[in-house]
Every structure is written in structure tokens, then in C-alpha cells.
Amino acid sequence: MTERPLPSLGHAIRDALSTGEPEAKVMAARKVARDWRLGRLDWRFDAAMPDEPARPASPELLAPSRMPKRHGGSAHGRIALWHALAHIEFVAIDLALDMVGRFGGERPRGFTEDFLSVAADEAMHFALLARKLVSLGSHYGALPAHGGLWEAARSTSDDVAARLAIVPMVLEARGLDVTPATLARVRAAGDEHGARILQRILDDEIRHVAFGTRHFEKIARERGELPETLWQDYVKTRFSGRLKAPLNDSARLSAGLSRSYYAAIVS
């Protein structure tokens, strides 16, 4: 009797990216990571990744310039904060899945292991934040959200090193800079439950940035490039924003992202 081949990892990731409803996407991302860990998927990348992942009908996605201002002290301002964080984590699920589905076949298996674990983390983060919104009498999709977060994927779809340079080493590293202050404000307002959520996200983000930095440095060595110089080139050519002070040097260093990378280009 001939054994049936295992389903491919590539198809499983494409299916998860093609799932738009938030709770279903969380479950799909967790299932991909779990099935891979349990040996239920073949390390095969035989499915093209979508240019854009599926999205739910809401939230409405707006350009950054059209996003309403948040007023942190009010009940609406608190909901807006948690909604913005939830949206970041929702998009982060797709960014991590696309990292593996698009580039996993050209990198060692450890790349797949690392970034599928990131996808599972991001799914868990989103689930925590979505429940937080419900506890505040709201839900994900109730407010408009930043429409430009997927741009980092579009601008780096051709080069794994560019994707690593911009997504974990710029966007997630920015989370290391801003999350501690947000955590402190939430704790000062007496929201210890929210503070615990943010601490969990911060701890995981340090590990995610470390994954990105380690794999980026390996690719730079393979190409005979200095990692810091290569990273700075990508930031200048593939990132439309600016690196803005203040930066959390200690958290970045914990993730292997030393000041030698960014000191010369931060503004």
C-alpha cells in the first residue's frame, strides 16, 4: 500500500494567508505552526504566495494621514489604543507567514522553524488584544486602522534579506522602542491586565528581532557583505519611513541589534 504524501507547507501557508476572518486566521496560523512542529507537513514550497493576504470586511483601512488622533485619557482613547495594537498584530500574522511561504525554500530549515514560531506568537498576541477589546465593550474592526502596514511586504517581496532588514529589524524593532512607554502608561492608569499583555508582547518581540537579525547576518556573510552596511542600504532604499529617536538601545542589543547598525541613520 502506497503511503499518501504529506500536505505541503507551502499550500498550508497559502491557505492561512487566504483566510480573512480574524478568529479563523488565528486558528489557521496556529494550525500551520502546530502541524509543522508535529511533522504533519512536508517542507515543500510548491504554492505561490498571494500578493495581498485576505482581509476581513472591517476595519476600514485608511492612509496614515487620514487616521483619527487618539486621546489617551478617555474611554474611546483607550479602546483606540488597543484597537491599533490589535491591528498591528493581525497584520504581523500575515507578515510572518509570508516570510516562510515566500522565502523558506531558499533558506535552511531553521528559518522555517523560527518564523513559524513568530506567526504563532503573533496569532496569540492578536487573540489577547481582541479579547481585551471585548472586555472594554468593543471589538476588532470597530474603528478604522492603518492601511499601510503591508507595504513592507510589497516592497521586499523579491529579496529575503530586504524582508528581514525591514520587517523584524525595523518594524518589530520599533515595537521595542515604543512598547515600554505604553506599558508604563497603561500600568499607571491601573490596568495591570493590559500591562501583562504588553509585557508578553515586548518579551516576544525581542526574540523576533533576534531571529531576524541572526538570519540577516548569516545572509550578509554568505554574500560577502558587512551586515551593518547592507542593512543601512536596505533601509535607505526599501523603507519609506524614518528611524526616529528615542530608541531602546538595551532591548535592541538584547536582540543582537547593536547601535553600529542604526546610530548613523537615526534622526
Short mmCIF file of N, CA and C in Angstrom, two decimals, residues 51-173:
data_model
loop_
_atom_site.label_atom_id
_atom_site.label_comp_id
_atom_site.label_asym_id
_atom_site.label_seq_id
_atom_site.Cartn_x
_atom_site.Cartn_y
_atom_site.Cartn_z
N ASP A 51 -0.24 38.10 -3.50
CA ASP A 51 0.35 39.43 -3.37
C ASP A 51 -0.19 40.16 -2.14
N GLU A 52 -1.45 39.91 -1.84
CA GLU A 52 -2.09 40.51 -0.67
C GLU A 52 -2.81 39.40 0.09
N PRO A 53 -2.68 39.35 1.40
CA PRO A 53 -3.46 38.37 2.16
C PRO A 53 -4.92 38.77 2.23
N ALA A 54 -5.76 37.80 2.54
CA ALA A 54 -7.18 38.10 2.72
C ALA A 54 -7.37 38.97 3.96
N ARG A 55 -8.34 39.86 3.88
CA ARG A 55 -8.64 40.78 4.97
C ARG A 55 -10.13 40.69 5.32
N PRO A 56 -10.48 40.93 6.58
CA PRO A 56 -11.90 40.96 6.92
C PRO A 56 -12.58 42.20 6.36
N ALA A 57 -13.91 42.20 6.36
CA ALA A 57 -14.65 43.36 5.84
C ALA A 57 -14.38 44.62 6.64
N SER A 58 -14.10 44.47 7.90
CA SER A 58 -13.73 45.61 8.76
C SER A 58 -12.53 45.16 9.58
N PRO A 59 -11.63 46.08 9.94
CA PRO A 59 -11.77 47.53 9.93
C PRO A 59 -11.56 48.16 8.56
N GLU A 60 -12.08 49.36 8.42
CA GLU A 60 -11.76 50.17 7.25
C GLU A 60 -10.29 50.56 7.34
N LEU A 61 -9.57 50.38 6.23
CA LEU A 61 -8.14 50.70 6.22
C LEU A 61 -7.94 52.09 5.62
N LEU A 62 -7.24 52.94 6.35
CA LEU A 62 -7.02 54.32 5.95
C LEU A 62 -5.53 54.61 5.77
N ALA A 63 -5.23 55.60 4.94
CA ALA A 63 -3.86 56.09 4.85
C ALA A 63 -3.48 56.70 6.20
N PRO A 64 -2.19 56.63 6.56
CA PRO A 64 -1.77 57.18 7.86
C PRO A 64 -2.23 58.61 8.09
N SER A 65 -2.22 59.43 7.04
CA SER A 65 -2.60 60.83 7.20
C SER A 65 -4.08 61.01 7.53
N ARG A 66 -4.90 59.98 7.24
CA ARG A 66 -6.34 60.07 7.50
C ARG A 66 -6.75 59.42 8.81
N MET A 67 -5.79 58.81 9.52
CA MET A 67 -6.13 58.14 10.77
C MET A 67 -6.52 59.18 11.83
N PRO A 68 -7.64 58.96 12.53
CA PRO A 68 -8.02 59.92 13.58
C PRO A 68 -7.02 59.92 14.72
N LYS A 69 -6.88 61.08 15.37
CA LYS A 69 -5.99 61.20 16.50
C LYS A 69 -6.58 60.47 17.71
N ARG A 70 -5.67 59.85 18.50
CA ARG A 70 -6.12 59.17 19.71
C ARG A 70 -6.01 60.11 20.90
N HIS A 71 -7.01 60.09 21.77
CA HIS A 71 -7.00 60.87 23.01
C HIS A 71 -6.95 59.87 24.16
N GLY A 72 -5.73 59.66 24.68
CA GLY A 72 -5.45 58.53 25.54
C GLY A 72 -6.22 58.48 26.83
N GLY A 73 -6.64 59.61 27.39
CA GLY A 73 -7.27 59.59 28.71
C GLY A 73 -8.71 59.14 28.71
N SER A 74 -9.38 59.21 27.57
CA SER A 74 -10.81 58.89 27.51
C SER A 74 -11.02 57.39 27.29
N ALA A 75 -12.26 56.94 27.54
CA ALA A 75 -12.59 55.54 27.27
C ALA A 75 -12.40 55.22 25.79
N HIS A 76 -12.81 56.15 24.93
CA HIS A 76 -12.63 55.93 23.49
C HIS A 76 -11.15 55.89 23.14
N GLY A 77 -10.36 56.74 23.78
CA GLY A 77 -8.92 56.73 23.51
C GLY A 77 -8.27 55.43 23.90
N ARG A 78 -8.71 54.85 25.03
CA ARG A 78 -8.16 53.56 25.45
C ARG A 78 -8.53 52.46 24.46
N ILE A 79 -9.78 52.48 24.01
CA ILE A 79 -10.20 51.49 23.01
C ILE A 79 -9.40 51.67 21.72
N ALA A 80 -9.19 52.92 21.32
CA ALA A 80 -8.43 53.19 20.09
C ALA A 80 -7.00 52.66 20.20
N LEU A 81 -6.39 52.80 21.38
CA LEU A 81 -5.04 52.27 21.58
C LEU A 81 -5.01 50.76 21.39
N TRP A 82 -5.91 50.05 22.08
CA TRP A 82 -5.90 48.59 21.98
C TRP A 82 -6.29 48.13 20.57
N HIS A 83 -7.15 48.88 19.91
CA HIS A 83 -7.53 48.52 18.54
C HIS A 83 -6.33 48.67 17.60
N ALA A 84 -5.57 49.76 17.75
CA ALA A 84 -4.38 49.96 16.90
C ALA A 84 -3.37 48.84 17.13
N LEU A 85 -3.16 48.46 18.38
CA LEU A 85 -2.22 47.38 18.69
C LEU A 85 -2.72 46.05 18.10
N ALA A 86 -4.02 45.80 18.21
CA ALA A 86 -4.56 44.57 17.65
C ALA A 86 -4.36 44.51 16.14
N HIS A 87 -4.54 45.64 15.47
CA HIS A 87 -4.36 45.64 14.01
C HIS A 87 -2.91 45.36 13.63
N ILE A 88 -1.98 45.94 14.37
CA ILE A 88 -0.56 45.66 14.10
C ILE A 88 -0.28 44.17 14.21
N GLU A 89 -0.80 43.55 15.26
CA GLU A 89 -0.55 42.12 15.45
C GLU A 89 -1.28 41.28 14.42
N PHE A 90 -2.45 41.72 13.98
CA PHE A 90 -3.17 40.98 12.94
C PHE A 90 -2.36 40.94 11.64
N VAL A 91 -1.84 42.10 11.23
CA VAL A 91 -1.02 42.14 10.02
C VAL A 91 0.28 41.35 10.23
N ALA A 92 0.80 41.38 11.45
CA ALA A 92 2.04 40.66 11.74
C ALA A 92 1.89 39.16 11.54
N ILE A 93 0.69 38.61 11.75
CA ILE A 93 0.48 37.18 11.47
C ILE A 93 0.81 36.91 10.01
N ASP A 94 0.25 37.73 9.11
CA ASP A 94 0.47 37.53 7.68
C ASP A 94 1.92 37.77 7.29
N LEU A 95 2.56 38.77 7.90
CA LEU A 95 3.96 39.05 7.58
C LEU A 95 4.83 37.85 7.92
N ALA A 96 4.59 37.22 9.06
CA ALA A 96 5.40 36.06 9.45
C ALA A 96 5.12 34.87 8.55
N LEU A 97 3.84 34.62 8.24
CA LEU A 97 3.51 33.50 7.35
C LEU A 97 4.11 33.71 5.96
N ASP A 98 3.99 34.94 5.44
CA ASP A 98 4.52 35.22 4.11
C ASP A 98 6.05 35.09 4.10
N MET A 99 6.70 35.44 5.20
CA MET A 99 8.16 35.27 5.30
C MET A 99 8.54 33.83 5.00
N VAL A 100 7.84 32.88 5.61
CA VAL A 100 8.17 31.47 5.41
C VAL A 100 7.70 30.99 4.04
N GLY A 101 6.46 31.30 3.68
CA GLY A 101 5.92 30.81 2.42
C GLY A 101 6.66 31.31 1.21
N ARG A 102 7.14 32.56 1.27
CA ARG A 102 7.82 33.16 0.13
C ARG A 102 9.30 32.81 0.07
N PHE A 103 9.94 32.70 1.23
CA PHE A 103 11.40 32.57 1.25
C PHE A 103 11.92 31.30 1.92
N GLY A 104 11.03 30.52 2.55
CA GLY A 104 11.50 29.36 3.29
C GLY A 104 12.25 28.34 2.45
N GLY A 105 11.86 28.19 1.18
CA GLY A 105 12.50 27.20 0.33
C GLY A 105 13.94 27.52 -0.03
N GLU A 106 14.34 28.78 0.10
CA GLU A 106 15.71 29.15 -0.25
C GLU A 106 16.62 29.27 0.96
N ARG A 107 16.07 29.05 2.16
CA ARG A 107 16.86 29.15 3.38
C ARG A 107 16.86 27.81 4.12
N PRO A 108 17.79 27.59 5.06
CA PRO A 108 17.80 26.36 5.84
C PRO A 108 16.51 26.19 6.64
N ARG A 109 16.27 24.96 7.09
CA ARG A 109 15.02 24.66 7.79
C ARG A 109 14.86 25.48 9.07
N GLY A 110 15.97 25.89 9.68
CA GLY A 110 15.86 26.70 10.89
C GLY A 110 15.12 28.00 10.65
N PHE A 111 15.20 28.53 9.46
CA PHE A 111 14.46 29.75 9.09
C PHE A 111 12.97 29.49 9.22
N THR A 112 12.52 28.36 8.68
CA THR A 112 11.12 27.98 8.78
C THR A 112 10.70 27.81 10.23
N GLU A 113 11.51 27.11 11.00
CA GLU A 113 11.19 26.89 12.42
C GLU A 113 10.99 28.23 13.13
N ASP A 114 11.93 29.14 12.92
CA ASP A 114 11.89 30.41 13.65
C ASP A 114 10.66 31.23 13.29
N PHE A 115 10.39 31.39 12.00
CA PHE A 115 9.34 32.32 11.61
C PHE A 115 7.94 31.71 11.69
N LEU A 116 7.82 30.38 11.69
CA LEU A 116 6.52 29.81 12.03
C LEU A 116 6.21 30.01 13.51
N SER A 117 7.25 29.97 14.34
CA SER A 117 7.02 30.27 15.76
C SER A 117 6.62 31.74 15.94
N VAL A 118 7.18 32.63 15.11
CA VAL A 118 6.76 34.03 15.15
C VAL A 118 5.29 34.15 14.76
N ALA A 119 4.87 33.45 13.70
CA ALA A 119 3.46 33.51 13.28
C ALA A 119 2.54 33.06 14.40
N ALA A 120 2.92 31.98 15.10
CA ALA A 120 2.09 31.50 16.22
C ALA A 120 2.04 32.54 17.34
N ASP A 121 3.18 33.18 17.63
CA ASP A 121 3.20 34.24 18.65
C ASP A 121 2.28 35.39 18.27
N GLU A 122 2.37 35.83 17.01
CA GLU A 122 1.56 36.97 16.58
C GLU A 122 0.08 36.63 16.65
N ALA A 123 -0.28 35.39 16.32
CA ALA A 123 -1.67 34.97 16.43
C ALA A 123 -2.14 35.03 17.89
N MET A 124 -1.27 34.57 18.79
CA MET A 124 -1.61 34.62 20.21
C MET A 124 -1.74 36.07 20.69
N HIS A 125 -0.82 36.94 20.26
CA HIS A 125 -0.90 38.35 20.63
C HIS A 125 -2.23 38.96 20.17
N PHE A 126 -2.58 38.69 18.91
CA PHE A 126 -3.83 39.25 18.40
C PHE A 126 -5.02 38.74 19.20
N ALA A 127 -5.03 37.46 19.53
CA ALA A 127 -6.14 36.90 20.30
C ALA A 127 -6.26 37.58 21.66
N LEU A 128 -5.14 37.82 22.33
CA LEU A 128 -5.15 38.51 23.62
C LEU A 128 -5.72 39.93 23.47
N LEU A 129 -5.28 40.63 22.43
CA LEU A 129 -5.72 42.01 22.23
C LEU A 129 -7.19 42.08 21.81
N ALA A 130 -7.63 41.11 21.00
CA ALA A 130 -9.03 41.08 20.60
C ALA A 130 -9.92 40.85 21.82
N ARG A 131 -9.49 39.96 22.73
CA ARG A 131 -10.26 39.74 23.96
C ARG A 131 -10.25 40.98 24.84
N LYS A 132 -9.11 41.69 24.85
CA LYS A 132 -9.04 42.93 25.62
C LYS A 132 -10.07 43.94 25.11
N LEU A 133 -10.18 44.06 23.80
CA LEU A 133 -11.17 44.97 23.22
C LEU A 133 -12.58 44.58 23.64
N VAL A 134 -12.89 43.30 23.62
CA VAL A 134 -14.22 42.85 24.03
C VAL A 134 -14.48 43.21 25.49
N SER A 135 -13.45 43.07 26.33
CA SER A 135 -13.62 43.41 27.76
C SER A 135 -13.90 44.89 27.95
N LEU A 136 -13.52 45.71 26.97
CA LEU A 136 -13.77 47.15 27.04
C LEU A 136 -15.06 47.55 26.33
N GLY A 137 -15.82 46.54 25.89
CA GLY A 137 -17.09 46.83 25.22
C GLY A 137 -16.96 47.12 23.74
N SER A 138 -15.85 46.72 23.12
CA SER A 138 -15.63 46.97 21.70
C SER A 138 -15.22 45.66 21.02
N HIS A 139 -14.67 45.75 19.83
CA HIS A 139 -14.20 44.57 19.11
C HIS A 139 -13.27 45.02 17.99
N TYR A 140 -12.44 44.09 17.51
CA TYR A 140 -11.57 44.40 16.38
C TYR A 140 -12.44 44.63 15.14
N GLY A 141 -12.18 45.73 14.47
CA GLY A 141 -12.98 46.12 13.31
C GLY A 141 -13.93 47.26 13.61
N ALA A 142 -14.05 47.63 14.88
CA ALA A 142 -14.99 48.70 15.26
C ALA A 142 -14.48 50.07 14.86
N LEU A 143 -13.16 50.22 14.67
CA LEU A 143 -12.56 51.50 14.33
C LEU A 143 -11.74 51.35 13.05
N PRO A 144 -11.45 52.45 12.36
CA PRO A 144 -10.55 52.35 11.20
C PRO A 144 -9.14 51.99 11.65
N ALA A 145 -8.34 51.51 10.70
CA ALA A 145 -6.99 51.06 11.02
C ALA A 145 -6.01 51.50 9.94
N HIS A 146 -4.75 51.50 10.30
CA HIS A 146 -3.65 51.91 9.43
C HIS A 146 -3.60 50.99 8.20
N GLY A 147 -3.69 51.58 7.02
CA GLY A 147 -3.74 50.79 5.80
C GLY A 147 -2.40 50.52 5.16
N GLY A 148 -1.30 51.02 5.74
CA GLY A 148 -0.01 50.91 5.06
C GLY A 148 0.92 49.83 5.59
N LEU A 149 0.45 49.00 6.53
CA LEU A 149 1.38 48.08 7.18
C LEU A 149 1.88 46.97 6.24
N TRP A 150 1.09 46.62 5.23
CA TRP A 150 1.52 45.57 4.31
C TRP A 150 2.53 46.10 3.28
N GLU A 151 2.73 47.41 3.22
CA GLU A 151 3.67 47.98 2.26
C GLU A 151 5.06 47.39 2.42
N ALA A 152 5.45 47.08 3.66
CA ALA A 152 6.77 46.49 3.89
C ALA A 152 6.91 45.16 3.17
N ALA A 153 5.83 44.40 3.07
CA ALA A 153 5.88 43.13 2.35
C ALA A 153 5.96 43.36 0.85
N ARG A 154 5.17 44.32 0.35
CA ARG A 154 5.19 44.60 -1.09
C ARG A 154 6.57 45.06 -1.53
N SER A 155 7.23 45.89 -0.74
CA SER A 155 8.50 46.48 -1.16
C SER A 155 9.68 45.53 -1.02
N THR A 156 9.46 44.37 -0.39
CA THR A 156 10.57 43.43 -0.16
C THR A 156 10.24 42.03 -0.65
N SER A 157 9.29 41.90 -1.56
CA SER A 157 8.82 40.57 -1.97
C SER A 157 9.84 39.82 -2.82
N ASP A 158 10.88 40.51 -3.28
CA ASP A 158 11.85 39.90 -4.19
C ASP A 158 13.14 39.47 -3.51
N ASP A 159 13.30 39.75 -2.21
CA ASP A 159 14.63 39.59 -1.60
C ASP A 159 14.46 39.29 -0.11
N VAL A 160 14.88 38.09 0.29
CA VAL A 160 14.72 37.69 1.69
C VAL A 160 15.51 38.59 2.62
N ALA A 161 16.69 39.03 2.21
CA ALA A 161 17.48 39.90 3.08
C ALA A 161 16.78 41.24 3.28
N ALA A 162 16.18 41.77 2.22
CA ALA A 162 15.43 43.02 2.35
C ALA A 162 14.25 42.85 3.29
N ARG A 163 13.55 41.71 3.18
CA ARG A 163 12.41 41.46 4.06
C ARG A 163 12.86 41.40 5.52
N LEU A 164 13.96 40.70 5.79
CA LEU A 164 14.47 40.62 7.16
C LEU A 164 14.90 42.00 7.66
N ALA A 165 15.54 42.77 6.79
CA ALA A 165 16.03 44.09 7.20
C ALA A 165 14.89 45.01 7.60
N ILE A 166 13.76 44.94 6.88
CA ILE A 166 12.68 45.90 7.10
C ILE A 166 11.65 45.41 8.11
N VAL A 167 11.26 44.15 8.05
CA VAL A 167 10.16 43.71 8.92
C VAL A 167 10.64 43.46 10.35
N PRO A 168 11.46 42.44 10.62
CA PRO A 168 11.87 42.31 12.03
C PRO A 168 12.83 43.39 12.51
N MET A 169 13.76 43.84 11.63
CA MET A 169 14.84 44.70 12.11
C MET A 169 14.50 46.19 12.09
N VAL A 170 13.38 46.57 11.46
CA VAL A 170 12.90 47.96 11.54
C VAL A 170 11.53 48.00 12.23
N LEU A 171 10.53 47.31 11.66
CA LEU A 171 9.17 47.45 12.18
C LEU A 171 9.03 46.82 13.56
N GLU A 172 9.48 45.58 13.72
CA GLU A 172 9.36 44.97 15.05
C GLU A 172 10.32 45.63 16.03
N ALA A 173 11.48 46.03 15.57
CA ALA A 173 12.40 46.73 16.48
C ALA A 173 11.79 48.03 16.97
#
